[in-house]
mmCIF file of C-alpha atoms in Angstrom:
data_model
loop_
_atom_site.group_PDB
_atom_site.id
_atom_site.type_symbol
_atom_site.label_atom_id
_atom_site.label_comp_id
_atom_site.label_asym_id
_atom_site.label_seq_id
_atom_site.Cartn_x
_atom_site.Cartn_y
_atom_site.Cartn_z
ATOM 1 C CA MET A 1 -10.202 30.962 -31.215
ATOM 2 C CA LEU A 2 -11.273 29.672 -28.156
ATOM 3 C CA ARG A 3 -13.916 31.404 -27.160
ATOM 4 C CA LEU A 4 -14.642 31.633 -23.064
ATOM 5 C CA THR A 5 -17.823 31.974 -21.084
ATOM 6 C CA ASP A 6 -19.086 34.753 -18.481
ATOM 7 C CA THR A 7 -18.121 31.860 -16.160
ATOM 8 C CA ASP A 8 -14.945 30.106 -17.914
ATOM 9 C CA GLN A 9 -14.209 34.383 -17.240
ATOM 10 C CA ALA A 10 -14.791 34.783 -13.777
ATOM 11 C CA MET A 11 -13.197 31.144 -12.904
ATOM 12 C CA LEU A 12 -10.392 32.438 -14.912
ATOM 13 C CA GLY A 13 -10.529 36.221 -12.889
ATOM 14 C CA GLY A 14 -10.368 34.672 -9.596
ATOM 15 C CA GLU A 15 -13.636 35.274 -8.532
ATOM 16 C CA ARG A 16 -13.692 31.436 -7.223
ATOM 17 C CA GLY A 17 -10.684 31.581 -5.793
ATOM 18 C CA ASP A 18 -6.780 31.097 -6.406
ATOM 19 C CA ALA A 19 -6.949 27.548 -7.070
ATOM 20 C CA VAL A 20 -9.754 27.377 -9.421
ATOM 21 C CA ALA A 21 -7.990 30.198 -11.246
ATOM 22 C CA LEU A 22 -4.413 28.094 -11.213
ATOM 23 C CA ALA A 23 -6.824 25.329 -12.201
ATOM 24 C CA MET A 24 -8.225 27.839 -15.567
ATOM 25 C CA ARG A 25 -5.052 29.693 -16.551
ATOM 26 C CA ILE A 26 -3.965 25.760 -17.248
ATOM 27 C CA LEU A 27 -7.299 24.422 -19.083
ATOM 28 C CA VAL A 28 -7.317 27.689 -20.983
ATOM 29 C CA ARG A 29 -3.043 27.070 -22.114
ATOM 30 C CA MET A 30 -3.927 23.415 -22.673
ATOM 31 C CA ALA A 31 -7.026 24.367 -24.951
ATOM 32 C CA GLU A 32 -4.854 26.821 -27.374
ATOM 33 C CA ALA A 33 -2.897 24.002 -26.981
ATOM 34 C CA ALA A 34 -5.412 21.839 -28.982
ATOM 35 C CA ARG A 35 -7.112 24.256 -30.750
ATOM 36 C CA ALA A 36 -10.204 24.135 -29.234
ATOM 37 C CA SER A 37 -12.713 26.517 -29.515
ATOM 38 C CA ARG A 38 -14.498 26.279 -26.045
ATOM 39 C CA MET A 39 -14.639 24.376 -22.973
ATOM 40 C CA ILE A 40 -17.168 22.089 -21.726
ATOM 41 C CA ASP A 41 -18.684 20.282 -18.914
ATOM 42 C CA VAL A 42 -17.806 17.141 -17.489
ATOM 43 C CA THR A 43 -20.193 15.696 -15.061
ATOM 44 C CA GLY A 44 -17.260 13.634 -13.362
ATOM 45 C CA ALA A 45 -12.636 13.043 -12.804
ATOM 46 C CA HIS A 46 -10.644 9.975 -12.107
ATOM 47 C CA ILE A 47 -7.857 11.260 -11.257
ATOM 48 C CA ASP A 48 -3.801 9.386 -12.301
ATOM 49 C CA SER A 49 -2.196 12.830 -10.190
ATOM 50 C CA CYS A 50 -2.341 11.531 -7.070
ATOM 51 C CA LEU A 51 0.319 8.523 -7.356
ATOM 52 C CA TYR A 52 3.478 10.088 -5.830
ATOM 53 C CA HIS A 53 6.261 9.941 -8.861
ATOM 54 C CA GLY A 54 8.030 13.355 -6.611
ATOM 55 C CA GLU A 55 8.024 16.463 -5.301
ATOM 56 C CA ALA A 56 6.968 18.991 -7.883
ATOM 57 C CA GLY A 57 3.327 16.521 -7.898
ATOM 58 C CA LEU A 58 3.052 16.459 -3.809
ATOM 59 C CA ASP A 59 3.927 20.825 -4.700
ATOM 60 C CA PHE A 60 1.065 21.121 -6.666
ATOM 61 C CA ALA A 61 -1.834 19.503 -4.867
ATOM 62 C CA GLU A 62 -0.960 20.613 -1.723
ATOM 63 C CA ARG A 63 -1.204 24.739 -3.353
ATOM 64 C CA LEU A 64 -4.465 23.494 -4.551
ATOM 65 C CA SER A 65 -5.716 22.394 -1.819
ATOM 66 C CA ALA A 66 -3.962 25.462 0.184
ATOM 67 C CA SER A 67 -6.081 28.046 -1.632
ATOM 68 C CA GLY A 68 -8.923 26.448 -1.899
ATOM 69 C CA GLY A 69 -9.375 23.839 -4.523
ATOM 70 C CA ARG A 70 -12.361 21.644 -3.995
ATOM 71 C CA VAL A 71 -13.492 19.121 -6.420
ATOM 72 C CA VAL A 72 -17.156 20.714 -7.818
ATOM 73 C CA VAL A 73 -17.563 17.049 -9.977
ATOM 74 C CA PRO A 74 -18.199 13.510 -8.385
ATOM 75 C CA THR A 75 -14.118 12.547 -8.443
ATOM 76 C CA THR A 76 -12.650 9.379 -7.731
ATOM 77 C CA LEU A 77 -9.088 8.775 -7.007
ATOM 78 C CA ASN A 78 -6.365 6.201 -8.989
ATOM 79 C CA VAL A 79 -3.874 4.032 -7.214
ATOM 80 C CA SER A 80 -1.103 5.904 -5.579
ATOM 81 C CA SER A 81 1.707 4.643 -3.597
ATOM 82 C CA LEU A 82 0.609 2.411 -0.862
ATOM 83 C CA ASP A 83 -2.105 -0.021 0.693
ATOM 84 C CA LEU A 84 -3.217 1.809 3.132
ATOM 85 C CA LEU A 85 -4.989 -1.252 4.568
ATOM 86 C CA HIS A 86 -2.340 -3.357 4.594
ATOM 87 C CA PRO A 87 0.642 -1.450 4.868
ATOM 88 C CA ALA A 88 2.840 -3.986 5.902
ATOM 89 C CA LEU A 89 2.609 -4.687 2.773
ATOM 90 C CA PHE A 90 5.536 -2.130 1.420
ATOM 91 C CA ARG A 91 8.473 -2.640 1.513
ATOM 92 C CA GLY A 92 10.269 1.156 0.372
ATOM 93 C CA ASP A 93 11.965 3.507 2.044
ATOM 94 C CA GLY A 94 9.927 6.204 4.468
ATOM 95 C CA LEU A 95 10.456 9.505 2.629
ATOM 96 C CA LEU A 96 8.304 7.140 0.116
ATOM 97 C CA ALA A 97 5.414 6.311 2.466
ATOM 98 C CA GLU A 98 5.307 9.793 3.524
ATOM 99 C CA ARG A 99 5.532 11.258 0.040
ATOM 100 C CA GLY A 100 2.796 8.494 -0.855
ATOM 101 C CA ARG A 101 0.774 8.349 2.263
ATOM 102 C CA ARG A 102 0.344 13.151 2.277
ATOM 103 C CA LEU A 103 -0.495 13.158 -1.354
ATOM 104 C CA MET A 104 -3.182 10.591 -1.058
ATOM 105 C CA ARG A 105 -4.672 12.892 2.180
ATOM 106 C CA VAL A 106 -4.184 15.670 -0.062
ATOM 107 C CA TYR A 107 -6.222 14.607 -2.288
ATOM 108 C CA VAL A 108 -8.925 13.308 -0.095
ATOM 109 C CA SER A 109 -9.114 16.918 1.224
ATOM 110 C CA MET A 110 -9.945 18.724 -1.749
ATOM 111 C CA GLY A 111 -12.938 15.703 -2.225
ATOM 112 C CA GLY A 112 -11.775 12.924 -4.289
ATOM 113 C CA ARG A 113 -13.799 9.422 -3.270
ATOM 114 C CA PRO A 114 -10.310 7.328 -1.469
ATOM 115 C CA THR A 115 -10.919 4.339 -4.130
ATOM 116 C CA PHE A 116 -7.461 3.845 -5.331
ATOM 117 C CA THR A 117 -7.952 2.230 -7.850
ATOM 118 C CA CYS A 118 -7.174 1.922 -11.727
ATOM 119 C CA ALA A 119 -10.333 0.558 -12.620
ATOM 120 C CA PRO A 120 -12.629 3.488 -11.355
ATOM 121 C CA TYR A 121 -15.782 1.633 -13.570
ATOM 122 C CA GLN A 122 -16.188 -1.039 -11.205
ATOM 123 C CA SER A 123 -17.728 0.693 -9.082
ATOM 124 C CA THR A 124 -18.854 4.803 -11.384
ATOM 125 C CA ARG A 125 -20.202 4.011 -14.227
ATOM 126 C CA PRO A 126 -21.139 7.054 -16.991
ATOM 127 C CA ALA A 127 -23.921 6.598 -19.592
ATOM 128 C CA GLN A 128 -22.823 6.563 -22.987
ATOM 129 C CA GLY A 129 -22.288 10.041 -25.227
ATOM 130 C CA GLU A 130 -21.324 11.259 -20.951
ATOM 131 C CA HIS A 131 -18.238 13.660 -20.967
ATOM 132 C CA ILE A 132 -16.132 13.230 -18.500
ATOM 133 C CA ALA A 133 -12.462 14.149 -17.515
ATOM 134 C CA TRP A 134 -10.277 10.555 -16.914
ATOM 135 C CA ALA A 135 -6.696 9.965 -16.170
ATOM 136 C CA GLU A 136 -5.389 6.597 -16.174
ATOM 137 C CA SER A 137 -4.689 4.592 -19.370
ATOM 138 C CA ASN A 138 -7.106 1.558 -19.051
ATOM 139 C CA ALA A 139 -9.515 4.102 -17.348
ATOM 140 C CA ILE A 140 -9.555 6.403 -20.342
ATOM 141 C CA VAL A 141 -9.499 2.863 -22.926
ATOM 142 C CA PHE A 142 -12.604 1.372 -21.157
ATOM 143 C CA ALA A 143 -14.896 4.119 -20.562
ATOM 144 C CA ASN A 144 -14.502 5.257 -24.509
ATOM 145 C CA SER A 145 -14.462 1.888 -25.377
ATOM 146 C CA VAL A 146 -16.962 -0.055 -23.536
ATOM 147 C CA LEU A 147 -19.404 2.211 -21.924
ATOM 148 C CA GLY A 148 -19.147 4.653 -24.816
ATOM 149 C CA ALA A 149 -18.843 7.938 -22.798
ATOM 150 C CA ARG A 150 -15.853 10.336 -23.447
ATOM 151 C CA THR A 151 -13.093 11.127 -22.088
ATOM 152 C CA ASP A 152 -9.873 12.871 -23.781
ATOM 153 C CA ARG A 153 -6.838 11.013 -22.509
ATOM 154 C CA TYR A 154 -6.055 13.297 -18.746
ATOM 155 C CA GLY A 155 -2.802 13.090 -17.593
ATOM 156 C CA ASP A 156 -1.146 14.016 -14.307
ATOM 157 C CA PHE A 157 -2.103 17.999 -12.878
ATOM 158 C CA ILE A 158 -4.870 18.193 -16.039
ATOM 159 C CA ASP A 159 -7.222 15.806 -13.889
ATOM 160 C CA ILE A 160 -7.720 17.836 -10.634
ATOM 161 C CA CYS A 161 -8.200 20.757 -13.084
ATOM 162 C CA ALA A 162 -10.800 19.377 -14.723
ATOM 163 C CA ALA A 163 -12.232 18.328 -11.250
ATOM 164 C CA ILE A 164 -12.659 21.645 -9.728
ATOM 165 C CA THR A 165 -13.493 23.887 -12.414
ATOM 166 C CA GLY A 166 -15.664 21.074 -14.330
ATOM 167 C CA ARG A 167 -15.140 22.086 -17.262
ATOM 168 C CA VAL A 168 -12.204 20.559 -20.155
ATOM 169 C CA PRO A 169 -11.456 21.933 -23.468
ATOM 170 C CA GLU A 170 -14.060 20.540 -26.580
ATOM 171 C CA ALA A 171 -11.136 18.665 -28.200
ATOM 172 C CA GLY A 172 -10.240 14.931 -28.910
ATOM 173 C CA LEU A 173 -12.173 12.257 -27.967
ATOM 174 C CA HIS A 174 -15.224 15.108 -27.218
ATOM 175 C CA LEU A 175 -15.841 15.026 -30.314
ATOM 176 C CA ASP A 176 -17.484 12.754 -32.921
ATOM 177 C CA GLU A 177 -14.763 13.844 -35.930
ATOM 178 C CA HIS A 178 -11.872 11.751 -33.124
ATOM 179 C CA ARG A 179 -13.893 9.283 -32.526
ATOM 180 C CA ARG A 180 -14.125 7.696 -36.336
ATOM 181 C CA ALA A 181 -11.827 3.865 -36.762
ATOM 182 C CA GLU A 182 -8.897 4.736 -38.615
ATOM 183 C CA ALA A 183 -7.522 0.444 -38.966
ATOM 184 C CA VAL A 184 -9.707 -2.155 -39.103
ATOM 185 C CA PHE A 185 -8.417 -5.700 -37.790
ATOM 186 C CA ARG A 186 -10.165 -8.300 -38.945
ATOM 187 C CA ILE A 187 -9.619 -11.520 -36.385
ATOM 188 C CA ALA A 188 -9.724 -14.310 -39.097
ATOM 189 C CA ALA A 189 -10.228 -18.368 -38.376
ATOM 190 C CA LEU A 190 -9.043 -19.071 -35.010
ATOM 191 C CA PRO A 191 -9.246 -22.450 -33.129
ATOM 192 C CA GLU A 192 -12.096 -22.409 -30.798
ATOM 193 C CA ARG A 193 -9.550 -22.818 -28.312
ATOM 194 C CA VAL A 194 -7.853 -20.206 -28.916
ATOM 195 C CA CYS A 195 -11.289 -18.009 -29.670
ATOM 196 C CA ASP A 196 -12.205 -19.255 -25.771
ATOM 197 C CA SER A 197 -8.672 -18.396 -23.846
ATOM 198 C CA GLU A 198 -8.997 -15.537 -21.348
ATOM 199 C CA LEU A 199 -5.743 -15.068 -23.140
ATOM 200 C CA LEU A 200 -6.763 -13.858 -26.286
ATOM 201 C CA TYR A 201 -7.831 -10.853 -24.842
ATOM 202 C CA PRO A 202 -4.552 -9.752 -23.239
ATOM 203 C CA ILE A 203 -2.491 -10.428 -26.419
ATOM 204 C CA LEU A 204 -4.700 -8.720 -29.238
ATOM 205 C CA GLY A 205 -4.857 -5.785 -26.892
ATOM 206 C CA HIS A 206 -0.897 -6.144 -27.857
ATOM 207 C CA LEU A 207 -0.932 -6.595 -31.000
ATOM 208 C CA VAL A 208 -2.872 -4.198 -31.718
ATOM 209 C CA GLY A 209 -1.351 -1.533 -29.606
ATOM 210 C CA ARG A 210 1.779 -2.461 -31.512
ATOM 211 C CA MET A 211 0.447 -2.366 -34.915
ATOM 212 C CA THR A 212 -1.681 0.340 -34.604
ATOM 213 C CA GLY A 213 0.069 3.867 -34.282
ATOM 214 C CA SER A 214 -1.625 6.838 -33.384
ATOM 215 C CA LEU A 215 -4.401 5.506 -35.334
ATOM 216 C CA LEU A 216 -7.731 4.561 -33.556
ATOM 217 C CA PRO A 217 -8.449 0.906 -34.345
ATOM 218 C CA ALA A 218 -11.631 -0.747 -35.004
ATOM 219 C CA ILE A 219 -11.690 -4.881 -34.516
ATOM 220 C CA VAL A 220 -13.450 -7.029 -36.332
ATOM 221 C CA GLY A 221 -14.467 -10.425 -35.190
ATOM 222 C CA LEU A 222 -15.179 -9.898 -31.090
ATOM 223 C CA PRO A 223 -17.775 -11.782 -29.809
ATOM 224 C CA SER A 224 -21.058 -9.121 -29.192
ATOM 225 C CA ASP A 225 -21.294 -11.520 -25.734
ATOM 226 C CA ALA A 226 -17.201 -10.727 -25.210
ATOM 227 C CA PRO A 227 -16.622 -10.569 -21.551
ATOM 228 C CA GLU A 228 -16.043 -7.896 -19.692
ATOM 229 C CA ASP A 229 -12.756 -8.878 -18.565
ATOM 230 C CA GLY A 230 -11.835 -9.327 -21.181
ATOM 231 C CA LEU A 231 -12.299 -6.182 -22.723
ATOM 232 C CA LYS A 232 -10.200 -4.797 -19.767
ATOM 233 C CA ALA A 233 -7.622 -7.006 -20.466
ATOM 234 C CA LEU A 234 -7.628 -5.939 -24.157
ATOM 235 C CA GLY A 235 -7.548 -1.816 -23.327
ATOM 236 C CA ALA A 236 -5.082 -2.246 -21.170
ATOM 237 C CA ALA A 237 -2.372 -4.118 -22.973
ATOM 238 C CA ALA A 238 -3.494 -1.990 -26.113
ATOM 239 C CA ALA A 239 -2.907 1.260 -23.906
ATOM 240 C CA SER A 240 0.250 -0.433 -22.665
ATOM 241 C CA SER A 241 2.605 -1.304 -26.109
ATOM 242 C CA GLY A 242 0.441 1.765 -27.848
ATOM 243 C CA GLY A 243 -0.922 4.651 -27.799
ATOM 244 C CA VAL A 244 -4.339 3.430 -27.451
ATOM 245 C CA ALA A 245 -7.138 5.448 -25.632
ATOM 246 C CA MET A 246 -10.201 3.849 -27.329
ATOM 247 C CA PHE A 247 -10.956 0.972 -29.511
ATOM 248 C CA HIS A 248 -14.201 0.026 -31.540
ATOM 249 C CA ALA A 249 -15.369 -3.867 -30.591
ATOM 250 C CA VAL A 250 -17.112 -4.003 -34.204
ATOM 251 C CA GLY A 251 -20.421 -4.910 -32.534
ATOM 252 C CA ARG A 252 -19.980 -4.536 -28.742
ATOM 253 C CA THR A 253 -18.983 -0.263 -28.228
ATOM 254 C CA PRO A 254 -22.018 1.136 -27.630
ATOM 255 C CA GLU A 255 -21.300 3.121 -30.602
ATOM 256 C CA ALA A 256 -19.519 1.137 -33.350
ATOM 257 C CA PRO A 257 -23.033 -1.534 -34.074
ATOM 258 C CA THR A 258 -21.342 -2.072 -37.579
ATOM 259 C CA LEU A 259 -17.682 -0.936 -38.915
ATOM 260 C CA ASP A 260 -18.877 1.318 -40.871
ATOM 261 C CA ALA A 261 -20.574 2.956 -37.358
ATOM 262 C CA ALA A 262 -17.297 2.714 -36.994
ATOM 263 C CA LEU A 263 -15.361 4.680 -39.342
ATOM 264 C CA GLY A 264 -18.101 7.091 -39.314
ATOM 265 C CA GLY A 265 -18.201 7.176 -43.901
ATOM 266 C CA GLY A 266 -14.192 7.001 -43.772
ATOM 267 C CA THR A 267 -12.035 4.927 -45.269
ATOM 268 C CA PRO A 268 -9.450 2.815 -42.899
ATOM 269 C CA LYS A 269 -6.080 3.702 -43.422
ATOM 270 C CA LEU A 270 -4.528 0.521 -42.131
ATOM 271 C CA GLU A 271 -6.051 -3.271 -42.783
ATOM 272 C CA VAL A 272 -4.692 -5.785 -40.609
ATOM 273 C CA ASP A 273 -6.007 -9.973 -41.252
ATOM 274 C CA ILE A 274 -4.814 -11.232 -37.198
ATOM 275 C CA ASP A 275 -3.852 -15.009 -37.405
ATOM 276 C CA LEU A 276 -2.892 -17.753 -34.413
ATOM 277 C CA ALA A 277 1.293 -16.881 -36.378
ATOM 278 C CA MET A 278 0.685 -13.419 -35.581
ATOM 279 C CA LEU A 279 -1.130 -14.261 -31.784
ATOM 280 C CA ARG A 280 1.935 -16.861 -31.017
ATOM 281 C CA GLU A 281 4.246 -13.577 -31.571
ATOM 282 C CA ALA A 282 2.192 -11.401 -29.691
ATOM 283 C CA ARG A 283 2.085 -13.700 -26.879
ATOM 284 C CA ASN A 284 5.871 -14.437 -27.203
ATOM 285 C CA ASP A 285 6.993 -11.260 -26.477
ATOM 286 C CA LEU A 286 4.994 -10.692 -23.722
ATOM 287 C CA SER A 287 7.549 -13.254 -21.716
ATOM 288 C CA THR A 288 10.712 -13.012 -20.884
ATOM 289 C CA ALA A 289 11.457 -16.336 -19.407
ATOM 290 C CA THR A 290 9.081 -19.740 -20.467
ATOM 291 C CA GLU A 291 10.157 -22.042 -17.967
ATOM 292 C CA GLY A 292 12.117 -22.674 -14.680
ATOM 293 C CA PRO A 293 11.806 -21.791 -10.852
ATOM 294 C CA LEU A 294 9.325 -19.202 -10.563
ATOM 295 C CA ALA A 295 9.781 -16.571 -7.616
ATOM 296 C CA ALA A 296 5.763 -14.983 -7.261
ATOM 297 C CA VAL A 297 2.823 -14.467 -8.802
ATOM 298 C CA SER A 298 0.609 -11.270 -9.805
ATOM 299 C CA VAL A 299 -2.524 -11.192 -11.374
ATOM 300 C CA GLY A 300 -5.191 -7.898 -11.094
ATOM 301 C CA THR A 301 -3.670 -5.468 -13.324
ATOM 302 C CA PRO A 302 -5.873 -3.277 -14.152
ATOM 303 C CA HIS A 303 -7.732 -4.266 -10.690
ATOM 304 C CA PHE A 304 -9.524 -7.692 -10.536
ATOM 305 C CA SER A 305 -12.977 -7.500 -10.178
ATOM 306 C CA LEU A 306 -15.320 -9.135 -8.676
ATOM 307 C CA ALA A 307 -16.377 -11.539 -11.777
ATOM 308 C CA GLU A 308 -12.410 -12.835 -11.951
ATOM 309 C CA PHE A 309 -12.825 -13.486 -7.937
ATOM 310 C CA GLU A 310 -15.579 -15.686 -8.702
ATOM 311 C CA ARG A 311 -12.703 -17.010 -11.096
ATOM 312 C CA LEU A 312 -9.911 -17.918 -8.920
ATOM 313 C CA ALA A 313 -11.808 -18.914 -5.408
ATOM 314 C CA PRO A 314 -12.688 -22.351 -7.064
ATOM 315 C CA LEU A 315 -9.151 -22.770 -8.411
ATOM 316 C CA VAL A 316 -7.280 -22.353 -5.011
ATOM 317 C CA VAL A 317 -9.527 -24.059 -2.496
ATOM 318 C CA GLY A 318 -6.949 -26.715 -1.420
ATOM 319 C CA GLU A 319 -3.858 -25.021 -2.704
ATOM 320 C CA ARG A 320 -1.226 -24.202 -0.882
ATOM 321 C CA PHE A 321 1.022 -21.914 -2.802
ATOM 322 C CA VAL A 322 4.753 -22.490 -2.397
ATOM 323 C CA VAL A 323 5.179 -18.910 -3.866
ATOM 324 C CA ASP A 324 4.018 -15.141 -3.452
ATOM 325 C CA PHE A 325 0.837 -15.027 -5.162
ATOM 326 C CA PHE A 326 -0.124 -10.836 -5.160
ATOM 327 C CA VAL A 327 -4.275 -10.416 -6.728
ATOM 328 C CA ASN A 328 -4.089 -6.549 -6.871
ATOM 329 C CA THR A 329 -7.583 -5.118 -6.656
ATOM 330 C CA SER A 330 -9.488 -2.274 -5.022
ATOM 331 C CA ARG A 331 -11.103 -1.972 -1.629
ATOM 332 C CA ASP A 332 -14.315 -1.622 -2.745
ATOM 333 C CA VAL A 333 -14.451 -4.836 -4.961
ATOM 334 C CA LEU A 334 -12.359 -6.553 -2.029
ATOM 335 C CA ALA A 335 -14.948 -5.546 0.301
ATOM 336 C CA GLN A 336 -17.607 -7.168 -1.846
ATOM 337 C CA ALA A 337 -15.573 -10.170 -2.402
ATOM 338 C CA ALA A 338 -14.994 -10.821 1.342
ATOM 339 C CA ALA A 339 -18.945 -10.365 1.684
ATOM 340 C CA ALA A 340 -19.368 -13.583 -1.042
ATOM 341 C CA GLY A 341 -16.968 -15.520 1.335
ATOM 342 C CA LEU A 342 -14.792 -15.819 -2.122
ATOM 343 C CA VAL A 343 -11.495 -14.160 -0.051
ATOM 344 C CA THR A 344 -11.621 -17.101 2.977
ATOM 345 C CA PRO A 345 -10.532 -19.582 0.370
ATOM 346 C CA LEU A 346 -7.855 -17.730 -1.305
ATOM 347 C CA ARG A 347 -6.326 -16.739 2.023
ATOM 348 C CA ASP A 348 -5.982 -20.036 3.256
ATOM 349 C CA ALA A 349 -3.935 -20.462 0.092
ATOM 350 C CA GLY A 350 -1.388 -18.519 0.882
ATOM 351 C CA VAL A 351 -2.736 -15.260 -1.446
ATOM 352 C CA GLU A 352 -2.066 -12.303 -0.581
ATOM 353 C CA ILE A 353 -4.177 -9.119 -1.160
ATOM 354 C CA VAL A 354 -3.300 -5.506 -2.122
ATOM 355 C CA THR A 355 -5.299 -2.246 -2.394
ATOM 356 C CA ASP A 356 -4.553 1.089 -3.092
ATOM 357 C CA THR A 357 -1.736 0.327 -5.283
ATOM 358 C CA CYS A 358 0.054 -2.617 -7.569
ATOM 359 C CA THR A 359 3.074 -4.741 -7.927
ATOM 360 C CA TYR A 360 4.499 -3.444 -10.601
ATOM 361 C CA ILE A 361 4.622 0.511 -9.218
ATOM 362 C CA THR A 362 5.340 0.083 -5.599
ATOM 363 C CA PRO A 363 8.453 -1.757 -3.340
ATOM 364 C CA ILE A 364 6.179 -4.846 -2.598
ATOM 365 C CA LEU A 365 7.463 -7.778 -3.915
ATOM 366 C CA ARG A 366 9.544 -9.677 -1.434
ATOM 367 C CA ASP A 367 12.007 -10.925 -4.136
ATOM 368 C CA ALA A 368 12.287 -9.189 -7.555
ATOM 369 C CA THR A 369 15.227 -10.625 -9.038
ATOM 370 C CA GLY A 370 13.799 -13.844 -10.102
ATOM 371 C CA VAL A 371 10.655 -14.356 -12.183
ATOM 372 C CA VAL A 372 6.982 -13.336 -11.650
ATOM 373 C CA MET A 373 3.863 -14.836 -13.811
ATOM 374 C CA THR A 374 0.748 -12.506 -14.937
ATOM 375 C CA ASN A 375 -2.064 -12.874 -16.948
ATOM 376 C CA SER A 376 -1.699 -9.082 -17.621
ATOM 377 C CA GLY A 377 -0.573 -7.963 -20.877
ATOM 378 C CA LYS A 378 -0.022 -4.689 -19.075
ATOM 379 C CA TRP A 379 1.426 -5.334 -15.559
ATOM 380 C CA ALA A 380 3.560 -8.072 -18.883
ATOM 381 C CA TYR A 381 4.576 -4.834 -20.266
ATOM 382 C CA TYR A 382 5.727 -2.873 -17.637
ATOM 383 C CA ALA A 383 6.852 -4.805 -15.147
ATOM 384 C CA PRO A 384 10.584 -5.639 -16.541
ATOM 385 C CA GLY A 385 11.537 -1.757 -16.982
ATOM 386 C CA ASN A 386 9.709 -0.859 -13.467
ATOM 387 C CA LEU A 387 11.143 -3.693 -11.495
ATOM 388 C CA GLY A 388 13.469 -4.901 -13.232
ATOM 389 C CA VAL A 389 11.761 -8.979 -13.155
ATOM 390 C CA GLU A 390 11.514 -11.626 -15.505
ATOM 391 C CA VAL A 391 8.081 -12.405 -16.260
ATOM 392 C CA ALA A 392 6.228 -15.171 -18.085
ATOM 393 C CA PHE A 393 3.307 -14.332 -19.068
ATOM 394 C CA GLY A 394 0.261 -17.354 -19.094
ATOM 395 C CA SER A 395 -3.778 -17.603 -18.049
ATOM 396 C CA LEU A 396 -5.059 -17.207 -14.720
ATOM 397 C CA GLU A 397 -4.950 -21.353 -13.995
ATOM 398 C CA GLU A 398 -1.263 -21.252 -15.179
ATOM 399 C CA CYS A 399 -0.498 -18.483 -12.772
ATOM 400 C CA VAL A 400 -2.989 -21.238 -9.904
ATOM 401 C CA ALA A 401 -0.631 -24.778 -11.188
ATOM 402 C CA SER A 402 2.354 -22.360 -11.622
ATOM 403 C CA ALA A 403 2.493 -20.642 -7.986
ATOM 404 C CA ALA A 404 1.295 -24.563 -6.439
ATOM 405 C CA ALA A 405 4.740 -25.844 -8.322
ATOM 406 C CA GLY A 406 6.569 -23.226 -7.911
ATOM 407 C CA THR A 407 7.994 -23.279 -11.569
ATOM 408 C CA ILE A 408 6.642 -22.282 -14.422
ATOM 409 C CA LYS A 409 3.475 -24.643 -15.851
ATOM 410 C CA ARG A 410 2.110 -23.250 -19.227
ATOM 411 C CA ASP A 411 -0.391 -24.971 -21.625
ATOM 412 C CA GLU A 412 1.392 -24.574 -25.369
ATOM 413 C CA SER A 413 -1.602 -27.219 -27.160
ATOM 414 C CA VAL A 414 -3.657 -24.154 -27.256
ATOM 415 C CA TRP A 415 -1.504 -21.979 -29.160
ATOM 416 C CA ALA A 416 0.375 -24.974 -31.384
#
């Protein structure tokens, strides 16, 4: 049975205003559905519901704001419907732009920090064991798996309710028993060329997401110094093709120094040895086109990090792309990249930088009928359905070579 503190009861009774009371009513119903016994404090929130999906979301946010809703914990905002720094990139209708802009404003008015990024962990880092309320699938899986912070899978509207009360049900991934691995994926002997490829991570994530179902996976065999952007890509792909909100990279995830620790004394319900053939099949699954002319390239889903800018800048020196090349990133990281002198080479090569949103959720592409190339497993998974485009999946280097040639270029020898 759910037990509420005096403070919870006061919020529920309206002593802190109508917005807090409404938020607490929603959270209490959620707690009852999850069979939580109590509510707990969170130290931060990340809001996905600032992305405009329709009038109901706007109505809800404006009602909270009008009735005094203000966040009580540090709160970052997810991507939204348009790029406020580069508004000319938007190719949708005026009503969508007006509603999207209005929704962004109302969440800022409630105290949300206008980060407008799907990768809040690039600027805000909760500590291991810290309870937070994050929405956005890749942010959730990164917080749990890489940082060791604790967030359940919060979606639209629950996220802002948590932010203006500072409370969530003690359930799901906030609890030790729900963070134990139930499926084990072992990376069998792979050629060095595959282990060294950046594509290992999104492909592995896509495969694990497809196979693990509702089980929490542990991955054995990843290097302990796996790059953070690789883990970002792995988690994002696994959360897209499956329901993964957390994985244990054994030897890397803070609470999984060993497989036994990841399993928490339990016995796995699923064990899979991943070989090259399985990865090759998963790679093929991420492309609907593997040759021919290209319409555009889009990278940075989740948002490009400073380290990725550092990789891309030297690759484009001397290039002049013949198709559109989009880099999706946050305004904070863009400022860091500009200060480091990494943006000018990209602009010189014809790169369009997109902030505050992403090309697979907002009408930005000039040609949505051709083939778009990406190095993101998440973009490759969602874009055909969201935009109706064909997609070619390849490494960052292959994306650069393809944009310069205007046709798909992939190094098949890596996967032979």
